Amino acid sequence: MASVTYSYKMFKYFNRTYAISEQAPPPDVKDAFSLFADGADSMSADQLLHFLHDHQLESDYTEEDSNRIVETVLQSRAQNTECDSENTGLTLDEFFRFLFLVDFNDALKSQVHHDMNAPLSHYFIYTGHNSYLTGNQLSSDCSDVPIIKALQKGVRVIELDLWPNSTKDDIDVVHGRTLTAPVSLIQCLKSIKEYAFVKSEYPLIITLEDHLTPFLQAKVAEMVAQVFGDLLYYPETDLLTEFPTPESVKGRILISTKPPKEYLESKPFKDSDSERESIDEGTSSPGIITELEVADEKSDGNDLDEESLNARDKKPDQQSISEYKRLITIHAGKPKGNVKDHLNVVGGVKRLSLSEQELERASIAHGSDIVRYTQKNIIRVYPKGTRVTSSNYRPHIGWIYGAQMVAFNMQGHGKSLWYMQGMFRANGGCGYVKKPSFLIEQGPDDEVFDPKKPMPVKKTLMVKVFLGNGWSTDFSKTHFDTFSPPDFYTKVCIVGIPADRVNRKTKIIYDDWFPVWDEEFEFPLCVPELALLWIEVREYDKHEKDDFGGQACFPVPELRSGFRVVPLFDEKGEQLKTVKLLMRFQFK
């Protein structure tokens, strides 16, 4: 077995040398090779196909696929004169290297495979919060750049906060009552149009947090129609009784906001979700609040203040207001009073916005009502106002009650955002994940899912961590330890309903860039449909905080059985160039 030598200088005068062996196939890989190769020294294309079908449970692979894999390996072998070119099958080492090919052994399917013909309310939707902010919630710049980045990652709901500009004749996108620097609405719209479908062809929803006069609302309607053109979806009726399906509005842009003032007067929502959210966020930072807040609290949620109205010495005609109203596919509102009073399913469908705190409070006494509401309507959950650093909350507080739009600050990083990114790797990364049937359907006695109710184990996930490599390529020799190779261990965790949450970790492998753990963990799951598997590699440090070595997160229902290669991601969610783990997933 070949080895690699690493030298470290200690105390400026002494060299310390480490000879580290390159990785060999672990025993389980050897056993699988021997089994499917019938004890021979090589595995033929037919035998590889049986391995793919029986061990990897990949029924879609064909004889042509297995022949192509073997031919690719043979072509690579021909360039190496030390190999036996007469062997027409995969050797053990070649089979081992094949397992590291992401194109064939990724942990998840890369194609959309969920039913996309159900109403939008039947899906978890990849949702951004204050999508235009480049950093913190109080003083960062507003820009179209974070919007573009979010769309490139597959986000399907973009939020824009609309305020009058300084001369009150145009519209800025800015986080109101803060020191954030604005960006023009037209610039944001143009960038959205350019990048809306680069990652996913399924509908893009724009939620407008509207702090505009009727005159400027009419101007928004004109801008949106001109920029998006045929991409813009117009609802067939003023108030839908059922949302369209992702498939039916594929490649289209949908608008979600509160109806304009004249339309609101006859509707149950007197206070919009956007106004309530701004007040929630603004009150957390009293030093930043301006006189606009007082005006907002006195208004009915549709006018900014008297000065703004008087600045335009005219009212828009009914046609202008009708154009703004006509844009809205998903009607939004934030009712005053007790949330329970508004969790009804009567009449047209709508979107209700709740802060993470409001949702948690409501779920204590009205969890079943929330689940029942989200079977037909949409709930959007947004971060509490004290998250001024653009941190995030655990997304499961919304998902376990069926909330479709769990809105996140995409410009940050951390565990919560990693969980969000992991969930939306499902279904080919298209940004829409079909909710489990128990969050969509009612039981025989009209009962609905209760995440707090004791439940039996439904399925057990077996996770084996074999080995990892790539750190020596992606990181400098002294990145983790100044005087020696790193000491890696792997954390393997389940994130889901409270009963399913569990953390495990491997032993520490000291002084080795190519750690081999060969450890297996068993995870009994009560609600596997909502579980995430989170994997993180850390480098042990006796005196300081352990160093970060990469992470990955996967939706448990989407995991593919068998040997799988797991590329790791950095703290911002970007995939590391070379770092990978070899793992095995099995269900029983």
Coordinates of C-alpha atoms in Angstrom, one line a residue:
M1 CA 0.0 0.0 0.0
A2 CA 1.4 3.4 -1.0
S3 CA 2.0 6.1 1.6
V4 CA 2.4 9.8 1.6
T5 CA 4.8 11.7 3.8
Y6 CA 4.0 15.0 5.5
S7 CA 6.7 17.1 7.3
Y8 CA 5.9 19.8 9.9
K9 CA 8.4 22.2 11.5
M10 CA 8.3 22.4 15.2
F11 CA 9.8 25.2 17.3
K12 CA 11.6 26.5 14.2
Y13 CA 14.4 24.0 14.5
F14 CA 13.0 20.5 14.4
N15 CA 11.1 18.6 11.6
R16 CA 8.4 16.1 12.4
T17 CA 7.6 13.6 9.7
Y18 CA 4.3 11.7 9.3
A19 CA 4.0 8.8 6.9
I20 CA 0.3 8.3 6.1
S21 CA -1.0 5.3 4.1
E22 CA -3.3 5.9 1.2
Q23 CA -6.8 4.5 1.6
A24 CA -7.6 0.9 0.6
P25 CA -11.1 -0.4 0.0
P26 CA -12.8 -1.0 3.4
P27 CA -13.9 -4.6 4.3
D28 CA -17.6 -4.0 3.4
V29 CA -16.5 -2.9 -0.1
K30 CA -14.3 -5.9 -0.5
D31 CA -17.1 -8.2 0.6
A32 CA -19.5 -6.7 -1.9
F33 CA -17.0 -6.9 -4.7
S34 CA -16.3 -10.5 -3.9
L35 CA -20.0 -11.4 -3.7
F36 CA -21.0 -9.8 -7.0
A37 CA -17.8 -10.8 -8.9
D38 CA -18.4 -14.4 -7.8
G39 CA -15.0 -14.6 -6.1
A40 CA -13.1 -13.6 -9.3
D41 CA -10.5 -10.9 -9.5
S42 CA -12.6 -8.7 -11.7
M43 CA -16.3 -7.7 -12.0
S44 CA -17.8 -7.8 -15.5
A45 CA -20.4 -5.4 -16.8
D46 CA -23.2 -7.9 -16.2
Q47 CA -22.0 -8.4 -12.6
L48 CA -21.8 -4.7 -12.1
L49 CA -25.4 -4.3 -13.3
H50 CA -26.4 -6.9 -10.7
F51 CA -24.6 -4.9 -8.0
L52 CA -26.4 -1.7 -9.1
H53 CA -29.8 -3.4 -9.0
D54 CA -29.5 -5.6 -5.9
H55 CA -27.1 -3.7 -3.6
Q56 CA -27.6 -0.1 -4.7
L57 CA -31.3 -0.7 -5.4
E58 CA -31.0 1.2 -8.7
S59 CA -33.6 -0.4 -10.9
D60 CA -33.3 2.3 -13.6
Y61 CA -29.8 1.3 -14.6
T62 CA -29.6 -0.7 -17.9
E63 CA -27.1 -3.0 -19.5
E64 CA -26.0 -0.1 -21.6
D65 CA -25.2 1.9 -18.5
S66 CA -23.1 -0.8 -16.9
N67 CA -21.2 -1.4 -20.2
R68 CA -20.5 2.4 -20.5
I69 CA -19.1 2.4 -16.9
V70 CA -16.8 -0.5 -17.6
E71 CA -15.6 1.0 -20.9
T72 CA -14.8 4.3 -19.2
V73 CA -12.7 2.5 -16.7
L74 CA -10.9 0.5 -19.3
Q75 CA -10.1 3.6 -21.3
S76 CA -8.5 5.1 -18.1
R77 CA -6.6 1.8 -17.5
A78 CA -5.2 1.9 -21.0
Q79 CA -3.2 5.0 -20.1
N80 CA -1.6 3.2 -17.1
T81 CA 0.9 0.6 -18.4
E82 CA 1.2 -1.0 -15.0
C83 CA -2.3 -2.3 -15.2
D84 CA -3.3 -5.5 -16.7
S85 CA -4.9 -4.3 -20.0
E86 CA -6.2 -7.8 -20.8
N87 CA -8.6 -7.8 -17.9
T88 CA -12.0 -6.8 -19.3
G89 CA -13.8 -6.1 -16.0
L90 CA -13.3 -3.9 -13.0
T91 CA -10.6 -4.7 -10.5
L92 CA -11.2 -4.2 -6.8
D93 CA -9.3 -0.9 -6.8
E94 CA -11.2 0.3 -9.9
F95 CA -14.5 -0.7 -8.3
F96 CA -13.5 1.2 -5.2
R97 CA -12.7 4.3 -7.3
F98 CA -16.0 3.9 -9.1
L99 CA -17.9 4.3 -5.8
F100 CA -16.5 7.8 -5.5
L101 CA -18.0 9.0 -8.8
V102 CA -20.8 11.4 -7.9
D103 CA -22.5 11.0 -11.3
F104 CA -23.3 7.3 -10.5
N105 CA -23.3 7.2 -6.7
D106 CA -24.8 10.4 -5.4
A107 CA -26.8 10.2 -2.2
L108 CA -29.9 11.8 -3.9
K109 CA -31.7 11.6 -7.2
S110 CA -30.9 14.6 -9.5
Q111 CA -34.2 14.7 -11.3
V112 CA -37.6 16.1 -10.3
H113 CA -39.7 13.1 -9.3
H114 CA -42.5 14.4 -7.0
D115 CA -46.1 14.8 -8.3
M116 CA -46.1 18.5 -9.4
N117 CA -49.9 18.6 -10.2
A118 CA -51.2 19.4 -6.8
P119 CA -52.1 22.9 -5.5
L120 CA -49.2 25.1 -4.3
S121 CA -50.4 24.6 -0.8
H122 CA -49.4 21.0 -0.9
Y123 CA -45.7 21.8 -1.2
F124 CA -42.9 23.1 1.0
I125 CA -41.4 26.0 -1.0
Y126 CA -37.9 27.4 -0.8
T127 CA -38.5 30.8 0.6
G128 CA -36.2 33.8 1.2
H129 CA -36.7 36.6 3.7
N130 CA -35.7 40.2 2.9
S131 CA -34.1 38.8 -0.2
Y132 CA -32.4 42.1 -1.2
L133 CA -30.2 42.5 1.9
T134 CA -26.4 41.9 1.6
G135 CA -25.8 41.5 5.3
N136 CA -27.4 42.4 8.7
Q137 CA -31.0 43.7 9.0
L138 CA -30.1 47.2 10.2
S139 CA -27.2 48.8 8.2
S140 CA -26.2 46.6 5.3
D141 CA -26.7 47.5 1.7
C142 CA -29.7 46.6 -0.4
S143 CA -28.9 45.1 -3.7
D144 CA -30.0 42.8 -6.5
V145 CA -26.9 40.7 -5.9
P146 CA -28.3 38.6 -3.0
I147 CA -31.5 38.1 -5.1
I148 CA -29.4 36.7 -7.9
K149 CA -27.5 34.4 -5.6
A150 CA -30.7 33.1 -4.1
L151 CA -32.2 32.4 -7.5
Q152 CA -29.0 30.6 -8.5
K153 CA -29.4 28.3 -5.5
G154 CA -33.0 27.5 -6.3
V155 CA -34.9 29.8 -4.0
R156 CA -38.5 30.1 -5.3
V157 CA -39.9 32.9 -3.1
I158 CA -38.3 36.3 -3.2
E159 CA -39.4 39.0 -0.8
L160 CA -39.2 42.7 -1.8
D161 CA -40.0 45.5 0.7
L162 CA -41.4 48.5 -1.3
W163 CA -41.1 52.1 0.0
P164 CA -41.4 55.5 -1.7
N165 CA -38.1 56.9 -2.7
S166 CA -36.8 60.2 -1.3
T167 CA -38.9 62.3 -3.7
K168 CA -41.9 60.0 -3.4
D169 CA -42.3 59.6 -7.1
D170 CA -40.7 56.2 -7.5
I171 CA -40.2 53.0 -5.6
D172 CA -37.2 51.8 -3.6
V173 CA -36.5 48.3 -2.2
V174 CA -35.2 48.9 1.3
H175 CA -35.7 47.5 4.8
G176 CA -37.8 50.3 6.3
R177 CA -37.0 52.1 9.6
T178 CA -33.3 51.1 9.3
L179 CA -30.1 52.5 8.0
T180 CA -30.0 50.1 5.1
A181 CA -29.1 51.7 1.7
P182 CA -31.9 51.3 -0.9
V183 CA -31.8 49.7 -4.4
S184 CA -34.3 50.6 -7.1
L185 CA -37.3 48.3 -7.7
I186 CA -36.7 48.3 -11.4
Q187 CA -33.2 47.0 -11.0
C188 CA -34.4 44.2 -8.8
L189 CA -37.2 43.3 -11.3
K190 CA -34.8 43.2 -14.2
S191 CA -32.4 40.9 -12.3
I192 CA -35.3 38.6 -11.2
K193 CA -36.4 38.3 -14.8
E194 CA -32.9 37.3 -16.0
Y195 CA -32.2 34.7 -13.3
A196 CA -35.7 33.5 -12.3
F197 CA -35.4 30.1 -14.0
V198 CA -31.7 29.4 -14.2
K199 CA -31.9 26.8 -11.4
S200 CA -35.5 25.7 -11.5
E201 CA -38.2 25.9 -14.2
Y202 CA -41.0 25.8 -11.6
P203 CA -42.9 29.0 -10.6
L204 CA -41.2 31.9 -8.9
I205 CA -43.3 33.8 -6.3
I206 CA -42.5 37.4 -5.4
T207 CA -43.9 38.5 -2.1
L208 CA -44.3 42.3 -2.0
E209 CA -44.2 44.0 1.4
D210 CA -46.0 47.1 0.3
H211 CA -45.7 50.5 2.1
L212 CA -46.9 52.5 -0.9
T213 CA -49.5 55.1 -1.7
P214 CA -52.2 54.1 -4.3
F215 CA -50.4 56.2 -6.9
L216 CA -47.1 54.2 -6.4
Q217 CA -49.0 50.9 -6.3
A218 CA -50.3 51.7 -9.8
K219 CA -46.7 52.4 -10.8
V220 CA -45.6 49.0 -9.4
A221 CA -48.3 47.3 -11.5
E222 CA -47.0 49.1 -14.6
M223 CA -43.3 48.2 -13.9
V224 CA -44.1 44.6 -13.1
A225 CA -46.1 44.1 -16.3
Q226 CA -43.6 45.8 -18.5
V227 CA -40.5 43.9 -17.1
F228 CA -42.0 40.4 -16.9
G229 CA -44.3 40.5 -19.9
D230 CA -45.6 37.0 -20.7
L231 CA -43.7 35.5 -17.8
L232 CA -46.2 37.1 -15.4
Y233 CA -49.1 34.9 -14.4
Y234 CA -52.5 36.6 -13.9
P235 CA -55.1 34.8 -11.9
E236 CA -58.4 34.1 -13.6
T237 CA -60.5 35.4 -10.7
D238 CA -60.1 38.0 -8.0
L239 CA -59.9 35.4 -5.2
L240 CA -58.9 31.8 -6.0
T241 CA -60.7 28.9 -4.3
E242 CA -57.7 26.8 -5.0
F243 CA -54.1 27.6 -5.8
P244 CA -52.7 26.6 -9.2
T245 CA -50.3 23.7 -9.4
P246 CA -46.5 24.1 -9.9
E247 CA -46.8 22.2 -13.2
S248 CA -49.6 24.5 -14.5
V249 CA -47.6 27.7 -13.9
K250 CA -44.2 26.3 -14.7
G251 CA -41.9 29.1 -16.0
R252 CA -44.2 31.8 -14.7
I253 CA -43.9 34.5 -12.1
L254 CA -46.6 34.9 -9.4
I255 CA -47.2 37.9 -7.2
S256 CA -48.2 37.7 -3.6
T257 CA -49.2 40.7 -1.5
K258 CA -52.0 42.4 0.3
P259 CA -54.9 43.7 -1.9
P260 CA -55.0 47.5 -2.4
K261 CA -57.0 49.8 -0.1
E262 CA -60.3 50.0 -2.0
Y263 CA -60.3 46.2 -2.4
L264 CA -59.5 45.6 1.3
E265 CA -62.4 47.6 2.7
S266 CA -64.8 44.7 2.0
K267 CA -62.4 42.0 3.1
P268 CA -61.6 40.5 6.6
F269 CA -58.0 41.6 6.6
K270 CA -57.6 45.2 7.8
D271 CA -53.9 44.9 8.6
S272 CA -51.4 43.4 6.2
D273 CA -48.8 40.8 7.0
S274 CA -46.2 43.2 5.6
E275 CA -47.1 46.0 7.9
R276 CA -47.2 43.7 10.9
E277 CA -43.8 42.2 10.0
S278 CA -42.3 45.7 9.7
I279 CA -43.6 46.7 13.1
D280 CA -42.4 43.5 14.6
E281 CA -38.9 44.1 13.2
G282 CA -38.8 47.8 13.8
T283 CA -39.8 47.6 17.5
S284 CA -36.7 45.6 18.2
S285 CA -34.5 48.5 17.3
P286 CA -35.9 51.6 18.8
G287 CA -32.9 53.7 17.9
I288 CA -33.5 53.2 14.2
I289 CA -37.2 53.8 14.1
T290 CA -38.3 57.0 12.4
E291 CA -41.5 59.0 12.5
L292 CA -42.8 56.7 9.8
E293 CA -43.7 54.0 12.4
V294 CA -46.1 56.3 14.1
A295 CA -47.8 57.0 10.8
D296 CA -48.0 53.3 10.0
E297 CA -49.6 52.4 13.3
K298 CA -52.3 55.1 12.8
S299 CA -53.0 53.9 9.2
D300 CA -55.1 51.0 8.1
G301 CA -52.1 49.3 6.6
N302 CA -52.4 50.7 3.0
D303 CA -51.4 54.3 3.2
L304 CA -47.9 55.4 4.3
D305 CA -48.8 58.8 5.8
E306 CA -50.6 62.0 5.0
E307 CA -47.4 63.7 3.6
S308 CA -46.9 60.9 1.1
L309 CA -50.5 61.2 -0.1
N310 CA -50.4 65.0 -0.4
A311 CA -47.1 64.8 -2.3
R312 CA -49.2 63.4 -5.2
D313 CA -52.0 65.9 -5.4
K314 CA -54.2 63.4 -7.2
K315 CA -55.8 60.0 -6.6
P316 CA -55.3 57.1 -9.1
D317 CA -58.4 56.2 -11.0
Q318 CA -60.2 52.9 -10.5
Q319 CA -58.5 51.4 -13.5
S320 CA -55.0 52.0 -11.9
I321 CA -56.1 50.3 -8.7
S322 CA -57.6 47.4 -10.7
E323 CA -54.3 46.8 -12.5
Y324 CA -52.4 46.4 -9.1
K325 CA -55.2 44.1 -7.8
R326 CA -55.1 42.1 -11.0
L327 CA -51.4 41.2 -10.4
I328 CA -52.1 39.3 -7.2
T329 CA -52.3 35.5 -7.4
I330 CA -51.7 34.8 -3.7
H331 CA -53.6 37.2 -1.5
A332 CA -51.8 38.0 1.7
G333 CA -53.0 39.3 5.0
K334 CA -52.2 39.6 8.7
P335 CA -55.4 39.6 10.8
K336 CA -55.6 41.6 14.0
G337 CA -56.4 39.7 17.2
N338 CA -56.0 36.1 18.0
V339 CA -54.5 33.9 15.3
K340 CA -57.0 31.2 16.1
D341 CA -59.9 33.4 14.9
H342 CA -58.4 33.4 11.4
L343 CA -57.4 29.8 10.9
N344 CA -60.4 29.0 8.9
V345 CA -60.8 27.4 5.5
V346 CA -63.9 29.2 4.3
G347 CA -64.0 31.1 1.1
G348 CA -61.0 31.8 -1.2
V349 CA -57.5 30.6 -0.4
K350 CA -55.0 33.1 1.0
R351 CA -51.6 33.5 2.6
L352 CA -51.2 34.2 6.3
S353 CA -47.8 35.4 7.7
L354 CA -46.7 34.7 11.2
S355 CA -43.4 35.4 12.9
E356 CA -41.5 32.4 14.3
Q357 CA -42.7 33.4 17.8
E358 CA -46.3 33.8 16.8
L359 CA -46.3 30.4 15.1
E360 CA -44.7 28.7 18.2
R361 CA -47.3 30.4 20.5
A362 CA -50.2 29.4 18.3
S363 CA -49.0 25.8 17.9
I364 CA -49.2 25.2 21.6
A365 CA -53.0 25.5 21.7
H366 CA -54.0 25.4 18.1
G367 CA -51.6 23.1 16.3
S368 CA -54.3 21.0 14.7
D369 CA -56.0 24.2 13.4
I370 CA -52.7 25.3 11.8
V371 CA -52.2 21.9 10.1
R372 CA -55.8 22.0 8.8
Y373 CA -55.4 25.5 7.6
T374 CA -52.3 24.7 5.6
Q375 CA -54.0 21.9 3.8
K376 CA -55.6 24.5 1.6
N377 CA -54.1 27.8 2.4
I378 CA -50.5 29.0 2.7
I379 CA -48.6 30.1 5.9
R380 CA -45.4 32.1 5.6
V381 CA -43.2 32.1 8.7
Y382 CA -40.6 34.9 9.0
P383 CA -37.7 35.5 11.5
K384 CA -38.3 37.4 14.7
G385 CA -37.2 41.1 14.7
T386 CA -34.3 40.5 17.1
R387 CA -32.4 38.5 14.5
V388 CA -30.6 41.7 13.4
T389 CA -27.5 39.7 12.4
S390 CA -29.7 37.9 9.8
S391 CA -29.5 34.6 11.7
N392 CA -32.2 32.0 11.3
Y393 CA -34.5 29.7 13.3
R394 CA -35.0 26.0 13.0
P395 CA -37.2 25.4 10.0
H396 CA -39.0 22.5 11.4
I397 CA -41.1 24.7 13.7
G398 CA -43.0 25.5 10.5
W399 CA -42.6 22.3 8.5
I400 CA -44.1 20.0 11.1
Y401 CA -47.3 22.1 11.0
G402 CA -47.4 22.2 7.2
A403 CA -46.2 25.8 6.7
Q404 CA -45.2 26.1 3.1
M405 CA -43.1 29.3 3.1
V406 CA -40.5 29.1 5.9
A407 CA -38.7 32.3 5.1
F408 CA -35.0 32.4 5.7
N409 CA -32.2 35.0 5.5
M410 CA -30.1 33.4 2.7
Q411 CA -27.1 35.8 3.1
G412 CA -26.0 34.2 6.4
H413 CA -24.8 30.7 7.3
G414 CA -25.1 28.2 10.2
K415 CA -26.9 25.1 11.1
S416 CA -30.4 26.3 10.4
L417 CA -29.5 27.4 6.9
W418 CA -27.7 24.1 6.3
Y419 CA -31.0 22.3 7.2
M420 CA -32.9 24.5 4.8
Q421 CA -30.4 23.8 2.0
G422 CA -30.6 20.1 2.8
M423 CA -34.4 20.0 2.6
F424 CA -34.5 21.6 -0.8
R425 CA -31.9 19.3 -2.3
A426 CA -34.9 17.0 -2.5
N427 CA -36.9 16.6 -5.7
G428 CA -34.0 17.5 -8.0
G429 CA -33.4 20.8 -6.2
C430 CA -36.4 22.4 -8.0
G431 CA -37.4 24.4 -4.9
Y432 CA -40.7 22.6 -4.4
V433 CA -41.0 19.5 -2.1
K434 CA -44.3 17.7 -1.9
K435 CA -45.6 17.6 1.7
P436 CA -46.2 14.2 3.3
S437 CA -49.7 12.9 2.8
F438 CA -50.4 13.2 6.5
L439 CA -50.0 17.0 6.2
I440 CA -52.3 17.2 3.2
E441 CA -55.1 14.7 4.1
Q442 CA -57.4 14.3 7.1
G443 CA -58.0 11.0 8.9
P444 CA -61.2 9.0 8.9
D445 CA -62.5 11.1 11.9
D446 CA -61.3 14.4 10.4
E447 CA -58.2 14.3 12.6
V448 CA -54.9 15.8 11.4
F449 CA -51.3 15.3 12.2
D450 CA -50.1 16.2 15.6
P451 CA -46.2 16.3 15.9
K452 CA -46.5 16.3 19.7
K453 CA -48.4 13.1 19.9
P454 CA -46.4 9.9 20.8
M455 CA -45.8 7.8 17.7
P456 CA -44.3 4.4 17.0
V457 CA -41.1 3.9 15.1
K458 CA -42.0 3.7 11.4
K459 CA -38.6 3.1 9.8
T460 CA -35.0 2.7 10.9
L461 CA -32.1 4.3 9.0
M462 CA -28.7 2.6 9.1
V463 CA -25.8 5.0 8.4
K464 CA -22.2 3.7 8.0
V465 CA -19.3 6.2 7.8
F466 CA -16.4 4.4 6.0
L467 CA -13.8 7.1 5.3
G468 CA -13.1 10.5 3.9
N469 CA -10.5 12.3 1.8
G470 CA -9.8 15.5 -0.1
W471 CA -8.8 17.8 2.8
S472 CA -5.1 17.6 1.8
T473 CA -6.0 19.0 -1.6
D474 CA -8.6 21.7 -0.5
F475 CA -6.7 23.0 2.6
S476 CA -3.2 24.1 3.3
K477 CA -0.9 21.7 5.3
T478 CA -1.2 23.8 8.5
H479 CA -4.9 24.8 8.1
F480 CA -6.1 22.6 10.9
D481 CA -3.0 21.9 13.0
T482 CA 0.3 23.8 12.8
F483 CA 2.5 21.0 13.9
S484 CA 0.7 17.8 12.7
P485 CA -1.9 16.4 10.3
P486 CA -5.5 16.9 11.4
D487 CA -7.5 14.8 13.9
F488 CA -10.9 14.3 12.2
Y489 CA -14.2 12.9 13.5
T490 CA -17.6 12.9 12.0
K491 CA -20.9 13.9 13.5
V492 CA -24.0 12.2 12.2
C493 CA -27.3 13.7 13.3
I494 CA -31.1 13.4 12.7
V495 CA -33.1 16.7 12.6
G496 CA -36.8 16.4 12.6
I497 CA -39.7 16.1 15.0
P498 CA -38.6 16.3 18.7
A499 CA -38.9 12.5 19.1
D500 CA -36.5 11.8 16.2
R501 CA -33.7 14.2 17.0
V502 CA -30.5 12.5 17.9
N503 CA -26.7 13.2 17.6
R504 CA -23.9 10.6 17.1
K505 CA -20.3 10.9 16.3
T506 CA -17.4 8.7 15.3
K507 CA -14.1 8.2 17.1
I508 CA -11.3 10.7 16.4
I509 CA -8.7 9.6 13.9
Y510 CA -5.5 11.3 15.0
D511 CA -2.8 12.8 12.7
D512 CA -4.3 11.6 9.4
W513 CA -5.4 13.5 6.3
F514 CA -7.1 10.3 5.1
P515 CA -9.3 9.2 8.0
V516 CA -10.9 5.7 8.1
W517 CA -13.7 5.4 10.7
D518 CA -15.7 2.4 9.6
E519 CA -18.5 3.0 12.1
E520 CA -22.2 2.4 11.8
F521 CA -25.1 4.2 13.5
E522 CA -28.8 3.2 13.8
F523 CA -31.6 5.8 13.8
P524 CA -35.1 4.7 14.6
L525 CA -37.5 7.2 13.1
C526 CA -41.1 8.0 14.0
V527 CA -41.7 10.5 11.2
P528 CA -39.0 9.8 8.6
E529 CA -40.9 11.9 6.0
L530 CA -39.8 15.1 7.9
A531 CA -36.4 13.9 9.0
L532 CA -33.1 15.4 7.7
L533 CA -29.7 13.6 8.0
W534 CA -27.0 16.1 8.8
I535 CA -23.3 15.2 8.6
E536 CA -20.5 17.3 9.8
V537 CA -16.7 16.6 9.9
R538 CA -14.8 18.5 12.6
E539 CA -11.1 18.5 13.5
Y540 CA -10.5 17.9 17.2
D541 CA -8.7 20.6 19.1
K542 CA -7.8 19.9 22.7
H543 CA -7.5 23.6 23.8
E544 CA -9.8 25.5 21.4
K545 CA -13.0 25.1 19.5
D546 CA -12.9 22.2 17.1
D547 CA -12.3 23.3 13.5
F548 CA -14.9 22.9 10.8
G549 CA -14.1 20.4 8.1
G550 CA -17.2 20.3 6.0
Q551 CA -20.9 19.4 6.2
A552 CA -23.8 18.0 4.2
C553 CA -27.5 17.7 4.8
F554 CA -30.0 15.4 3.1
P555 CA -33.7 14.7 3.4
V556 CA -34.1 11.2 4.7
P557 CA -36.9 10.1 2.4
E558 CA -34.7 10.9 -0.6
L559 CA -31.6 9.0 0.4
R560 CA -30.5 6.3 -2.0
S561 CA -29.6 2.9 -0.5
G562 CA -26.2 1.3 -0.8
F563 CA -22.6 2.8 -1.0
R564 CA -22.8 6.5 -1.6
V565 CA -20.3 9.3 -2.1
V566 CA -21.0 12.4 -0.1
P567 CA -19.4 15.7 -1.2
L568 CA -19.1 18.1 1.7
F569 CA -19.9 21.8 1.7
D570 CA -18.3 24.8 3.4
E571 CA -20.0 27.0 6.0
K572 CA -21.7 29.1 3.4
G573 CA -23.2 26.1 1.7
E574 CA -20.8 26.0 -1.3
Q575 CA -19.5 22.6 -2.3
L576 CA -15.8 22.0 -1.4
K577 CA -13.8 21.0 -4.5
T578 CA -12.4 17.7 -3.5
V579 CA -13.6 16.7 0.0
K580 CA -15.8 13.6 0.0
L581 CA -17.0 10.8 2.4
L582 CA -17.8 7.3 1.5
M583 CA -20.9 6.1 3.3
R584 CA -23.6 3.5 3.2
F585 CA -27.3 4.1 3.8
Q586 CA -29.8 1.3 4.4
F587 CA -33.4 1.2 5.6
K588 CA -35.2 -1.4 7.6

